[in-house]
Structures are given as structure tokens and as C-alpha cells.
Coordinates of C-alpha atoms in Angstrom, one line a residue:
M1 CA 0.0 0.0 0.0
Y2 CA 2.8 2.4 0.9
K3 CA 4.6 1.9 -2.5
Q4 CA 1.2 2.4 -4.3
L5 CA 0.7 5.7 -2.5
V6 CA 4.2 6.9 -3.2
N7 CA 3.7 6.3 -6.9
S8 CA 0.2 7.8 -7.0
N9 CA 1.5 10.8 -5.1
D10 CA 4.2 11.4 -7.7
R11 CA 1.6 11.2 -10.4
A12 CA -0.5 13.8 -8.5
V13 CA 2.5 16.0 -8.3
E14 CA 2.8 15.9 -12.1
Q15 CA -0.8 16.6 -12.6
G16 CA -0.8 19.6 -10.2
L17 CA 2.2 21.5 -11.5
P18 CA 0.7 22.5 -14.8
R19 CA -2.3 23.9 -13.0
Q20 CA -0.3 26.3 -10.9
M21 CA -0.7 30.0 -11.8
L22 CA 2.7 31.4 -12.6
E23 CA 1.7 34.8 -13.9
P24 CA 2.8 37.4 -11.2
D25 CA 0.0 39.8 -12.3
S26 CA -2.7 37.2 -11.6
P27 CA -4.6 37.4 -8.3
Y28 CA -4.2 33.6 -8.2
Y29 CA -0.4 33.8 -8.5
G30 CA 1.1 30.7 -6.8
G31 CA -2.3 28.9 -6.4
T32 CA -3.4 25.8 -8.3
I33 CA -6.3 26.4 -10.6
D34 CA -9.5 24.3 -10.0
S35 CA -10.4 22.9 -13.4
H36 CA -14.1 23.2 -12.7
T37 CA -14.1 26.9 -12.0
G38 CA -10.9 28.3 -13.5
M39 CA -10.1 29.8 -10.1
A40 CA -7.7 29.0 -7.3
W41 CA -9.0 28.3 -3.8
V42 CA -7.8 27.7 -0.3
N43 CA -10.2 24.8 0.4
H44 CA -9.3 21.3 1.5
T45 CA -10.5 19.4 -1.6
T46 CA -9.9 21.1 -4.9
G47 CA -7.9 23.9 -3.3
T48 CA -4.2 24.6 -3.3
P49 CA -3.6 23.0 0.1
T50 CA -4.3 19.6 -1.4
D51 CA -1.6 20.1 -4.1
M52 CA 0.7 21.3 -1.4
C53 CA 0.2 18.0 0.5
Y54 CA 1.2 16.1 -2.6
W55 CA 4.2 18.3 -3.2
G56 CA 5.3 18.4 0.4
A57 CA 5.0 14.6 0.9
A58 CA 7.1 14.1 -2.3
L59 CA 9.8 16.6 -1.3
V60 CA 10.6 15.0 2.1
N61 CA 10.2 11.3 1.1
P62 CA 13.4 9.6 -0.1
D63 CA 11.2 7.1 -1.9
S64 CA 9.8 9.8 -4.2
R65 CA 11.5 10.8 -7.4
Y66 CA 10.8 14.4 -6.3
Y67 CA 12.8 14.1 -3.1
R68 CA 14.4 17.5 -2.3
N69 CA 13.7 18.7 -5.9
E70 CA 14.5 22.3 -6.0
E71 CA 12.1 23.3 -8.7
L72 CA 9.2 21.6 -6.7
L73 CA 10.4 23.5 -3.6
D74 CA 10.1 26.8 -5.5
R75 CA 6.6 25.9 -6.5
L76 CA 5.7 25.0 -2.9
K77 CA 7.0 28.4 -1.8
L78 CA 4.7 30.1 -4.3
A79 CA 1.8 28.0 -3.1
S80 CA 2.3 28.7 0.6
A81 CA 2.5 32.4 -0.1
F82 CA -0.8 32.2 -2.1
V83 CA -2.6 30.4 0.7
L84 CA -1.4 33.0 3.2
R85 CA -2.4 35.9 0.9
F86 CA -6.0 34.4 0.4
Q87 CA -6.6 34.0 4.1
H88 CA -9.2 36.5 5.4
E89 CA -8.3 39.1 8.1
D90 CA -10.4 37.2 10.6
G91 CA -8.2 34.1 10.0
S92 CA -10.9 32.2 8.1
I93 CA -11.0 31.0 4.4
S94 CA -13.8 30.8 1.9
P95 CA -13.8 27.5 0.1
G96 CA -15.4 28.8 -3.1
W97 CA -18.5 26.7 -3.4
T98 CA -20.4 28.5 -0.6
N99 CA -19.8 29.1 3.2
Y100 CA -17.9 32.4 3.0
H101 CA -15.6 33.2 5.9
S102 CA -16.3 29.6 7.1
P103 CA -15.0 28.3 10.4
P104 CA -15.7 24.7 9.6
D105 CA -14.1 24.9 6.1
T106 CA -11.1 26.6 7.8
A107 CA -11.0 23.7 10.2
F108 CA -10.8 21.2 7.4
V109 CA -7.8 23.1 6.0
V110 CA -6.2 23.4 9.5
A111 CA -6.5 19.6 10.0
G112 CA -4.6 18.8 6.8
Y113 CA -2.2 21.8 6.8
A114 CA -1.1 21.1 10.4
Q115 CA -0.1 17.6 9.5
L116 CA 1.8 18.7 6.4
Y117 CA 3.5 21.4 8.5
Q118 CA 4.5 18.7 11.1
L119 CA 5.9 16.5 8.3
L120 CA 8.0 19.3 6.8
V121 CA 9.3 20.4 10.2
Q122 CA 10.4 16.8 10.8
E123 CA 12.5 16.9 7.7
A124 CA 14.8 19.6 9.1
W125 CA 15.8 20.8 5.6
P126 CA 16.8 24.5 5.8
P127 CA 15.5 25.5 2.3
L128 CA 12.0 24.6 3.5
Q129 CA 12.0 27.4 6.1
P130 CA 10.2 30.1 4.0
V131 CA 7.4 27.5 3.4
L132 CA 7.3 26.6 7.1
D133 CA 7.1 30.3 8.1
D134 CA 4.1 30.9 5.8
M135 CA 2.3 27.8 7.0
R136 CA 2.9 28.4 10.6
L137 CA 1.6 32.0 10.3
F138 CA -1.5 30.8 8.4
L139 CA -2.2 28.3 11.2
E140 CA -1.6 30.8 14.0
R141 CA -4.0 33.3 12.3
T142 CA -6.7 30.7 12.4
I143 CA -6.7 30.5 16.2
P144 CA -9.3 33.3 16.8
V145 CA -11.8 31.8 14.3
M146 CA -11.3 28.3 15.6
L147 CA -12.0 29.6 19.2
T148 CA -15.1 31.5 18.3
G149 CA -16.5 30.0 15.1
G150 CA -19.6 27.9 14.7
V151 CA -20.8 25.2 12.3
H152 CA -23.6 24.2 10.0
T153 CA -23.7 20.4 10.2
P154 CA -23.2 17.6 12.7
N155 CA -19.9 16.4 11.4
H156 CA -18.5 19.9 11.4
R157 CA -18.3 19.7 15.2
W158 CA -15.8 16.9 15.0
V159 CA -13.7 18.6 12.3
M160 CA -13.5 21.6 14.6
C161 CA -12.4 19.4 17.5
A162 CA -9.6 17.9 15.4
A163 CA -8.5 21.3 14.2
L164 CA -8.5 22.7 17.8
G165 CA -6.5 19.7 18.9
F166 CA -3.8 20.4 16.2
L167 CA -3.7 24.0 17.2
H168 CA -3.2 23.1 20.8
E169 CA -0.4 20.7 19.9
L170 CA 1.4 23.3 17.8
F171 CA 0.8 26.4 19.8
G172 CA 0.0 25.2 23.3
V173 CA -3.3 27.2 23.3
E174 CA -5.3 25.9 26.3
E175 CA -8.4 27.7 25.1
A176 CA -8.4 25.4 22.1
K177 CA -8.9 22.4 24.4
E178 CA -11.6 24.2 26.2
R179 CA -13.4 25.1 23.0
A180 CA -13.2 21.5 21.8
A181 CA -14.7 20.4 25.2
Q182 CA -17.7 22.6 24.5
W183 CA -18.3 20.8 21.2
L184 CA -17.8 17.4 22.7
A185 CA -20.2 18.2 25.6
E186 CA -23.0 18.0 23.0
G187 CA -22.5 14.2 22.9
M188 CA -22.0 11.7 20.1
D189 CA -24.7 11.7 17.3
I190 CA -24.5 8.0 16.5
T191 CA -26.8 5.0 16.9
P192 CA -25.8 1.8 18.8
D193 CA -25.4 0.1 15.4
G194 CA -22.9 2.8 14.3
E195 CA -24.8 5.2 12.1
W196 CA -24.0 8.9 12.2
T197 CA -26.7 11.6 12.0
E198 CA -26.2 12.4 8.3
R199 CA -26.3 8.8 7.1
S200 CA -23.7 9.8 4.6
N201 CA -21.8 6.6 3.9
G202 CA -20.1 8.2 0.8
I203 CA -18.6 11.3 2.5
Y204 CA -19.4 12.5 6.0
S205 CA -19.3 9.3 8.0
A206 CA -15.7 8.9 7.0
V207 CA -15.1 12.5 7.9
S208 CA -16.5 12.0 11.4
D209 CA -14.4 8.9 11.8
I210 CA -11.0 10.3 10.9
M211 CA -11.6 13.6 12.7
L212 CA -12.5 11.9 15.9
I213 CA -9.5 9.7 15.6
H214 CA -7.3 12.8 15.5
A215 CA -9.3 14.4 18.4
A216 CA -9.0 11.3 20.5
R217 CA -5.2 11.5 20.2
L218 CA -4.7 15.2 20.4
L219 CA -7.1 15.9 23.2
D220 CA -6.2 12.7 25.1
Q221 CA -9.7 11.3 25.0
P222 CA -9.5 7.7 23.9
Q223 CA -13.3 7.2 24.5
L224 CA -13.9 9.1 21.3
L225 CA -12.7 6.1 19.4
E226 CA -15.7 4.0 20.5
P227 CA -18.3 5.5 18.1
V228 CA -15.7 5.3 15.3
R229 CA -15.3 1.6 15.9
R230 CA -19.0 1.2 15.7
N231 CA -19.3 3.0 12.4
L232 CA -16.4 1.1 10.9
H233 CA -17.8 -2.2 11.8
M234 CA -21.2 -1.2 10.5
M235 CA -19.7 -0.2 7.1
V236 CA -18.7 -3.9 6.6
Y237 CA -22.4 -4.3 5.5
L238 CA -22.7 -1.2 3.5
V239 CA -20.5 -1.9 0.5
H240 CA -21.6 -3.5 -2.7
P241 CA -19.5 -6.4 -4.2
S242 CA -17.9 -3.9 -6.7
G243 CA -16.6 -1.8 -3.8
E244 CA -19.3 0.9 -4.4
V245 CA -20.5 2.3 -1.0
V246 CA -24.2 2.2 -0.3
T247 CA -25.4 5.8 -0.7
D248 CA -29.1 5.0 -1.4
Y249 CA -30.4 6.7 1.8
S250 CA -27.8 9.4 2.5
G251 CA -29.0 12.7 4.1
R252 CA -26.4 14.7 2.2
Q253 CA -25.2 15.3 -1.3
D254 CA -23.8 11.8 -1.8
L255 CA -27.4 10.5 -2.0
G256 CA -27.5 8.0 -4.9
V257 CA -24.0 9.1 -6.1
V258 CA -21.2 6.5 -6.7
H259 CA -18.6 6.6 -4.0
D260 CA -16.0 4.1 -3.0
L261 CA -14.3 3.2 0.3
S262 CA -11.2 5.3 -0.2
P263 CA -12.1 8.0 2.4
Y264 CA -12.2 5.2 5.0
Y265 CA -8.7 4.0 4.3
L266 CA -7.0 6.0 7.1
P267 CA -9.7 5.3 9.8
Y268 CA -9.6 1.5 9.0
A269 CA -5.8 1.4 8.8
I270 CA -5.2 3.4 12.0
L271 CA -7.7 1.4 14.2
A272 CA -6.8 -1.9 12.6
R273 CA -3.3 -1.4 13.9
S274 CA -4.1 0.0 17.3
D275 CA -6.9 -2.6 17.9
K276 CA -5.2 -5.5 16.2
D277 CA -8.6 -6.1 14.5
P278 CA -8.4 -8.4 11.5
V279 CA -11.8 -7.3 10.2
L280 CA -10.8 -3.6 10.2
A281 CA -7.5 -4.7 8.5
A282 CA -9.4 -6.4 5.7
M283 CA -11.6 -3.4 5.2
A284 CA -8.4 -1.2 5.1
E285 CA -7.1 -3.4 2.3
W286 CA -10.3 -3.1 0.4
A287 CA -10.4 0.7 0.9
G288 CA -6.8 1.0 -0.1
R289 CA -7.5 -0.7 -3.5
S290 CA -9.8 2.3 -4.2
L291 CA -7.2 5.0 -3.6
A292 CA -6.4 6.7 -6.9
D293 CA -4.2 9.2 -5.0
P294 CA -3.3 9.8 -1.3
G295 CA -6.4 11.9 -0.8
V296 CA -7.3 15.6 -0.3
C297 CA -5.6 17.9 2.1
S298 CA -7.6 17.0 5.2
V299 CA -7.2 13.3 4.9
N300 CA -4.0 12.7 2.9
A301 CA -3.0 9.1 3.6
L302 CA 0.7 9.4 2.6
V303 CA 1.3 12.4 4.8
R304 CA -0.2 10.4 7.7
M305 CA 1.9 7.4 6.8
L306 CA 5.1 9.4 6.8
L307 CA 4.2 10.9 10.2
E308 CA 3.4 7.4 11.5
P309 CA 5.8 5.0 9.7
E310 CA 4.3 2.0 11.4
L311 CA 1.3 2.5 9.1
Q312 CA 3.5 1.6 6.2
Q313 CA 3.7 -2.0 7.3
P314 CA 1.1 -4.5 6.3
P315 CA -1.3 -5.7 9.1
E316 CA -0.4 -8.8 11.1
S317 CA -3.6 -10.6 9.9
T318 CA -6.8 -9.9 7.9
A319 CA -10.2 -11.6 8.2
E320 CA -12.4 -13.0 5.4
L321 CA -15.1 -10.4 4.9
P322 CA -18.6 -11.7 4.7
V323 CA -20.2 -12.1 1.2
H324 CA -23.4 -13.7 2.4
Y325 CA -25.4 -11.8 5.1
E326 CA -28.7 -10.3 6.1
Q327 CA -28.6 -7.3 8.5
I328 CA -31.1 -4.8 9.8
L329 CA -29.4 -1.6 10.9
N330 CA -31.1 0.4 13.6
G331 CA -33.8 -2.2 13.9
D332 CA -33.9 -1.8 17.7
F333 CA -33.1 1.9 17.8
L334 CA -35.7 3.8 19.9
R335 CA -36.1 6.4 17.2
E336 CA -39.7 7.3 18.0
R337 CA -38.7 8.1 21.6
Y338 CA -36.1 10.6 20.5
L339 CA -38.5 12.2 17.9
E340 CA -41.1 12.6 20.7
G341 CA -38.5 14.6 22.6
M342 CA -38.0 17.1 19.8
E343 CA -40.7 19.5 20.9
A344 CA -38.9 20.0 24.2
A345 CA -35.8 21.1 22.4
G346 CA -37.5 24.4 21.7
H347 CA -36.5 25.0 18.1
H348 CA -40.1 24.2 16.9
G349 CA -38.7 22.0 14.1
Q350 CA -36.9 24.8 12.4
I351 CA -33.2 25.7 12.2
F352 CA -31.4 27.8 9.7
H353 CA -28.5 27.0 7.3
S354 CA -28.8 23.3 8.1
R355 CA -31.4 20.6 8.6
L356 CA -32.6 18.6 11.6
H357 CA -32.0 15.1 10.0
T358 CA -35.1 13.6 11.6
D359 CA -34.3 10.5 9.5
F360 CA -31.5 9.7 11.9
G361 CA -31.6 6.1 13.0
A362 CA -34.3 5.0 10.5
P363 CA -34.0 1.3 9.9
V364 CA -32.2 -0.1 6.8
A365 CA -32.0 -3.7 5.7
R366 CA -28.9 -5.0 3.9
L367 CA -28.7 -8.3 2.2
R368 CA -25.9 -9.8 0.2
D369 CA -25.6 -13.1 -1.6
G370 CA -22.4 -13.2 -3.5
A371 CA -22.7 -10.8 -6.5
T372 CA -26.2 -9.7 -5.5
S373 CA -26.6 -6.8 -3.1
V374 CA -29.9 -5.5 -1.9
T375 CA -30.9 -2.5 0.2
L376 CA -34.4 -1.9 1.8
I377 CA -34.8 1.7 3.0
T378 CA -37.0 3.9 5.1
E379 CA -37.3 7.7 5.3
T380 CA -36.0 8.3 1.8
P381 CA -37.6 8.7 -1.6
S382 CA -36.4 5.2 -2.5
F383 CA -37.4 2.0 -0.7
F384 CA -35.5 -0.7 -2.7
A385 CA -32.2 -0.8 -4.5
L386 CA -30.3 -3.8 -6.0
R387 CA -27.0 -4.6 -7.5
H388 CA -26.5 -7.9 -9.4
G389 CA -23.1 -8.2 -11.0
A390 CA -22.9 -5.3 -13.5
V391 CA -26.6 -4.5 -13.2
R392 CA -27.5 -1.5 -11.1
L393 CA -31.1 -0.9 -10.1
L394 CA -30.3 2.3 -8.3
S395 CA -33.7 2.9 -6.7
V396 CA -37.4 2.1 -6.7
Q397 CA -39.5 5.1 -5.8
L398 CA -43.3 5.7 -5.4
S399 CA -44.8 9.1 -5.9
T400 CA -48.4 10.2 -5.7
S401 CA -50.7 13.2 -6.2
F402 CA -52.0 12.9 -2.7
Y403 CA -49.2 14.7 -0.9
P404 CA -47.4 15.7 -4.1
G405 CA -44.0 14.0 -4.3
F406 CA -42.4 10.8 -3.2
V407 CA -43.9 8.5 -0.5
P408 CA -41.1 7.6 2.0
M409 CA -41.6 4.3 4.0
Q410 CA -41.5 4.9 7.7
E411 CA -41.7 1.3 9.0
L412 CA -39.7 -1.8 8.1
T413 CA -40.6 -5.3 9.5
R414 CA -38.8 -8.6 8.9
L415 CA -40.9 -11.4 7.4
P416 CA -40.0 -15.1 7.1
E417 CA -38.9 -14.6 3.4
G418 CA -38.6 -10.9 3.1
Y419 CA -39.7 -7.6 4.5
S420 CA -42.8 -5.4 5.0
L421 CA -42.6 -1.6 4.6
K422 CA -45.2 0.9 5.3
G423 CA -45.6 4.6 4.4
V424 CA -48.3 6.8 5.8
Q425 CA -49.1 10.4 4.8
K426 CA -51.7 12.7 6.1
K427 CA -53.2 15.9 4.6
G428 CA -56.0 18.1 5.8
Y429 CA -57.5 21.5 5.7
Y430 CA -57.6 24.4 8.2
G431 CA -60.5 26.4 9.4
P432 CA -60.7 30.1 10.4
V433 CA -58.7 31.4 13.3
A434 CA -60.9 32.1 16.3
A435 CA -61.6 35.8 16.7
S436 CA -60.1 35.9 20.1
L437 CA -56.8 34.6 18.7
L438 CA -56.5 37.1 15.8
P439 CA -53.7 39.7 15.8
P440 CA -54.5 43.4 15.6
S441 CA -53.4 43.4 11.9
A442 CA -56.5 41.3 11.0
A443 CA -58.7 44.3 11.7
A444 CA -56.4 46.7 9.9
E445 CA -56.6 47.9 6.3
V446 CA -54.0 45.4 5.3
S447 CA -53.9 41.9 6.9
P448 CA -50.9 39.9 5.6
W449 CA -51.3 36.2 5.5
Y450 CA -48.0 35.6 7.2
L451 CA -49.0 37.5 10.3
L452 CA -51.9 35.2 11.0
P453 CA -51.4 32.5 13.7
H454 CA -51.8 29.5 11.4
H455 CA -50.7 27.1 14.1
K456 CA -54.0 27.9 15.9
R457 CA -56.3 27.0 13.0
P458 CA -58.5 23.9 13.6
L459 CA -57.8 20.9 11.4
T460 CA -60.7 19.7 9.2
H461 CA -61.3 16.9 6.7
E462 CA -58.0 15.2 7.3
Q463 CA -57.2 12.4 4.8
T464 CA -54.8 9.5 5.2
L465 CA -52.9 7.6 2.5
C466 CA -51.3 4.4 3.5
V467 CA -49.0 2.4 1.2
E468 CA -47.9 -1.0 2.2
T469 CA -45.1 -2.9 0.5
E470 CA -44.0 -6.5 0.8
V471 CA -40.7 -7.5 -0.6
H472 CA -40.0 -11.2 -0.9
R473 CA -37.1 -13.3 -2.1
T474 CA -37.8 -16.0 -4.6
A475 CA -35.7 -18.8 -6.1
D476 CA -34.6 -16.6 -9.0
G477 CA -35.0 -13.0 -7.7
W478 CA -37.5 -10.9 -5.8
T479 CA -41.1 -9.8 -5.8
I480 CA -42.4 -6.3 -4.8
R481 CA -46.1 -6.0 -4.0
L482 CA -47.5 -2.5 -3.4
H483 CA -51.1 -1.9 -2.2
C484 CA -53.0 1.2 -1.4
A485 CA -56.8 1.3 -0.8
E486 CA -57.7 4.9 -0.3
P487 CA -58.4 7.7 -0.9
A488 CA -59.8 6.6 -4.3
Q489 CA -58.6 8.0 -7.6
V490 CA -55.2 9.1 -6.4
M491 CA -52.7 9.1 -9.2
A492 CA -49.4 7.3 -8.4
Q493 CA -46.2 6.6 -10.3
L494 CA -43.7 3.9 -9.5
S495 CA -40.2 4.5 -11.0
F496 CA -37.5 1.8 -11.5
N497 CA -34.2 3.7 -11.9
F498 CA -31.4 1.9 -13.6
G499 CA -27.8 2.9 -14.3
L500 CA -27.1 4.7 -17.6
E501 CA -24.5 2.1 -18.6
G502 CA -27.1 -0.7 -19.4
N503 CA -29.7 -1.3 -22.0
L504 CA -33.5 -1.6 -21.7
T505 CA -35.6 -3.8 -23.9
S506 CA -39.4 -4.3 -24.0
D507 CA -42.2 -4.2 -26.5
E508 CA -44.3 -1.9 -24.3
L509 CA -42.1 1.1 -23.5
Q510 CA -43.2 4.6 -24.5
T511 CA -40.3 7.0 -24.6
V512 CA -41.0 10.3 -22.8
H513 CA -37.4 11.5 -22.6
E514 CA -34.1 10.0 -23.7
D515 CA -33.6 8.9 -20.1
Y516 CA -37.1 7.8 -19.0
C517 CA -40.1 6.1 -20.4
L518 CA -43.6 4.8 -19.5
W519 CA -44.0 1.0 -19.2
S520 CA -47.5 -0.2 -20.0
G521 CA -47.2 -3.9 -19.5
G522 CA -45.7 -7.2 -20.5
S523 CA -42.0 -8.0 -19.7
L524 CA -38.9 -5.8 -19.6
R525 CA -35.2 -6.6 -19.4
Y526 CA -32.3 -4.4 -18.3
S527 CA -28.9 -5.8 -19.2
C528 CA -25.3 -4.8 -18.7
A529 CA -22.1 -6.7 -19.4
G530 CA -23.8 -10.0 -19.6
D531 CA -25.9 -9.7 -16.4
W532 CA -29.6 -8.8 -16.5
I533 CA -32.7 -8.3 -14.5
G534 CA -36.1 -9.1 -15.9
L535 CA -39.3 -7.4 -14.7
T536 CA -43.0 -8.0 -15.1
G537 CA -45.9 -5.8 -13.9
G538 CA -46.0 -2.7 -16.1
E539 CA -49.2 -0.7 -16.2
L540 CA -50.5 2.6 -17.6
A541 CA -53.5 3.5 -15.5
H542 CA -53.2 7.2 -16.3
R543 CA -51.3 9.2 -18.9
S544 CA -49.3 11.6 -16.8
R545 CA -45.7 11.6 -17.8
S546 CA -44.4 12.6 -14.4
A547 CA -45.7 13.0 -10.9
R548 CA -45.9 16.5 -9.4
E549 CA -42.9 17.5 -7.3
S550 CA -41.1 14.2 -7.9
S551 CA -38.6 15.0 -10.7
Q552 CA -36.8 12.0 -12.2
Q553 CA -33.3 11.3 -11.0
N554 CA -30.3 12.5 -13.0
S555 CA -27.8 10.1 -14.5
C556 CA -30.1 7.1 -14.8
K557 CA -32.6 5.4 -17.0
S558 CA -36.0 5.5 -15.4
V559 CA -38.9 3.1 -16.2
L560 CA -42.3 4.6 -15.0
V561 CA -45.4 2.7 -14.1
N562 CA -48.6 4.7 -13.7
L563 CA -51.1 3.5 -11.1
V564 CA -54.4 4.8 -9.7
T565 CA -55.8 3.9 -6.2
P566 CA -57.1 1.6 -5.1
F567 CA -54.3 -0.7 -6.4
D568 CA -52.7 -4.0 -5.4
K569 CA -49.8 -4.5 -7.7
T570 CA -47.0 -7.1 -7.8
F571 CA -43.8 -6.8 -9.7
K572 CA -41.6 -9.8 -10.3
L573 CA -37.8 -9.3 -10.6
T574 CA -35.9 -12.2 -12.1
L575 CA -32.1 -12.1 -11.9
S576 CA -29.7 -13.7 -14.4
P577 CA -27.9 -16.8 -13.2
S578 CA -24.8 -16.0 -11.1

């Protein structure tokens, strides 16, 4: 793994050098240009600090062909000056995508920059001193914003703790430990099965893991490793056979996006070694095979390996990872009890610049049988997803005109040969506000709608839509049965969303758009690279081409089935032989 990272780091150096702005008159002089925007940034992903980590790791590593390369050193000097120049007066940075003068995005940079600084100091090479001076000054200037700054999201708190830990280590600032203690006093947002608030297996779970590993060491709080262990063991069951991470139910931007295990490499490798855990070691090897480069600034694996040389050695032993399993995650989590306590929190269900993530802890079932991988999901637009060899059924989603948009399933129950899911939606009407409860504006010349106490209106004519779904395994695939009795004449649309890479064949497909079509009946086959999935159950009970407020997913081929309540519909999914 170490040799692989050294080679990929050298390639990253080569790729970064042509992107550095070398025109002295440019405002981005010394920065590396982000190919997506044509601008240079000081963020931890596409920003100049990421290239600096590649360059710095190469400069101080005798195994790199760039070891003590003077031209690369000159480039690093220009880059460190750019980063310092683009730091705001308050010590923060703006990453470029959003979040201007952002404490948490500054913390991401601090976490990576501090490690690179420590690595370069360790080299004790005098020509590096100008770079070290710039980097140390940048880090020192972040102290005020790290001591006072806030966050947007749950994982940001643990990034802040890691950054504060690094600043305490470098500068001995006791207030940094005190500020970190304030964040940690809020408690760990993780279920007993190991799922973080954001349910973001592709991005932010790995962020929480590595940042708490750093915080545990830097703040001398080893108990912070316990939630990390839980998440890492849970992730054993959240990877498809291809190495694609399950993102079908994420609460963040990785929802339905292809991600691999590479962000988990460091958490797995570090804890596999400290815990002597062969399962974590096996997952580290799997994650390592996904590493195209050492990683972005905040989680650069080669920088960490050079700081902790023991990570360069292979693990003592690795376990055989399971390829046949059936797991319900959060099946015993007392989610309803926590949700019932939300009113007492006092925020009335509304926070700004973030979201409450009330889907936290919702149950998810994961099943794998060799090359076949299935996910059953609650509290997301999709309730079923399947991988079978090269075939990707990305999601199955139900939308209706009752409460316009998708119908999430709230309950998941295990059956002898499958699962039952249930989704309930309610919608009613609201009467006039009682005269005694009206504000003075109601009697004025102008009575704005938004000044009326809508929460005090009496509810009338409430209607309930209940969709029940049974998903059963069969000898050659699966069946999905959906039934909904009332209200009558509710238009519904079921969408089967497949990967763009495959081909759809059926005699009864009506193309609506190049990427989605209506399926009126008969049989259908989706195939890819010799694998296939066959379906029966198409219907065209109404002619709407799309359901209101439920736009089709991007980057997929969607097959739409139009239903009208009451319906009791069974779809048969047949899989190609393994």
C-alpha cells in the first residue's frame, strides 16, 4: 500500500504542477487552478492546500522521485504564499463553493495543513524554512476563528475538535482544548449500530471517523474512538460487491452518487493497527485498493503514513469479509422516543442554514448473496435498491398526487422470506382562526397572510394515504407488492431507476425523454455486461408523464409505471444466473 501511495502521489505532483498559476500579475499567482471553475481556492478538496500536500510529501520522502527537488520546492513556496495571501483578516477561508468566511471549512484546512507542517518540520531541511514560516503564520492566524466560530452540520463539530487539537499541539493554546470540550459536551450523534446523523456513507461518515481519531489522540480522550469503531464495523455491511458504497439513503449530497471506500482507508488502517482487529485490517485493504491518489488535504494518507511510519507496514492478519449476510441496521433503535422529545428542544422544528436530520436512525436492511446486493430503506424517496453483477437498479420510488412528491416508507418489519414496509401520509385543511386569537393586523386595512397564527387553526377533513409494500425473495429473484386502498382515484407513479450504462428492452415502453419512459405492461429486461434483470408488472392506468414534485433522478434510465388507487400490484424481478 505504501509503495502504491508513493507512486500515485508522484503522479498527483505531475498533474498539479501545470495547474499552478505562474503569472505574477494574476490574483491567483502561486495557487493551483481548479479545473471546474478556472479559479484558485484555499479549500481542503480542490484547493491549493491539497496540491501542497502532494508536493510536500514528495519533497521529504526519499522514496519519491521528487525528493528534495529544488524546482518543486520553489513551486511550494509560491503556493504557501498564495494560501497566506488568500486568508481573510479574521483568520478564516472561503472554500469557493459556498460558506464564505467559514469556520468549519477553515477547520478542514487546518487539520490537513497542520499535518503537512509537522511533516515538513520533521525533515529539518533549511531550504523549507520560507514555506514553514508561511504555513505556521497561516495556522496561527486561524486560532481566533477556531476559538469563536460555529458550524452548519453535525460532522463539522468533530472537524472543529480535530483542528482545535492540532492548534493546541502546535501552539499550546489551552483555550483550544476548552473550546473542543464545549463541542464534545453535546455528545455523540451515533446510533448503537454505528450510524452517524447524516447517514452519509459516501462522504461524511468517514469525515466524522478520521476527525474523531485525531481528536482522541490530540485531546487525550480515547473514548472518542468507540463511536468510530461502531461505524467502521457497520460499514462492513454497507458496500456492494464492486466496492461501491451504499449511498441509497444518504441525508447529504452523496445520495445516490457513486462513491468508493477510499475515504475510509485511514480510519480503518489506524484502528486496525491499534486494535489488532483483522476485520478492520481487511476493510483497510479493500479501501486501499480504491485509492487513486493519497487523498485531499484534510485526509492525505501518505502524509499520515510518513508521520506514523508503522502504518507503512502490512497488518499482522486480515479476516475474510462476509459475502453472504442479512442485516437490519437500527432495527432496535428507539427512534420514536427521540423524535417525541424534539418538541422539548425548543426549536419548533426549524433551524437555519442546516437541517434537523429527523431520518437519523431510521431502519435499513442490507442483504448480500455473493454478487447480489440489496438495500431496503425507510425515510427516503427510494425504498428498494439492487446490484446484481454489473446490473444496477439504483432505486425504486413511489410518488403520488395525494401529498405531491415521493412517499417515504416509515416502517420496516422482517418477514419469514422478506420484509414489509409501510408509508403513511396525512393531509388536511384548516378552518378560520378564532376571533379571540387574531392579531391586531387582522382588523387593519392590510392583513398579511404571514401575520396570522396559522398554528392555531382547527384541522378539518384530514385524509390518510397508507401504502404497504411486501418485498419477498424468490428462487430466482424478488417480488415487490404494493397496495394502497384509499383515498380513491389518487394518481401514483412507480419508478424503477437503472444505471445509464445498461440497455432496456421491452415491446411496451413509451419514450417520454431520452432517459425515461412509460411502461404499459408485458415484460422488460435491463442488461449490462452479460448480467440482466427481468421485470413484469407494467401498467398505464393514467397518462401523466411525471408526478408532481417528484422529478426524475439524473444520470439514470427510469422506467415509470402509472397506477391509480385503489391498487394492489405485484412486480416480479428475475435475476440472471450468477
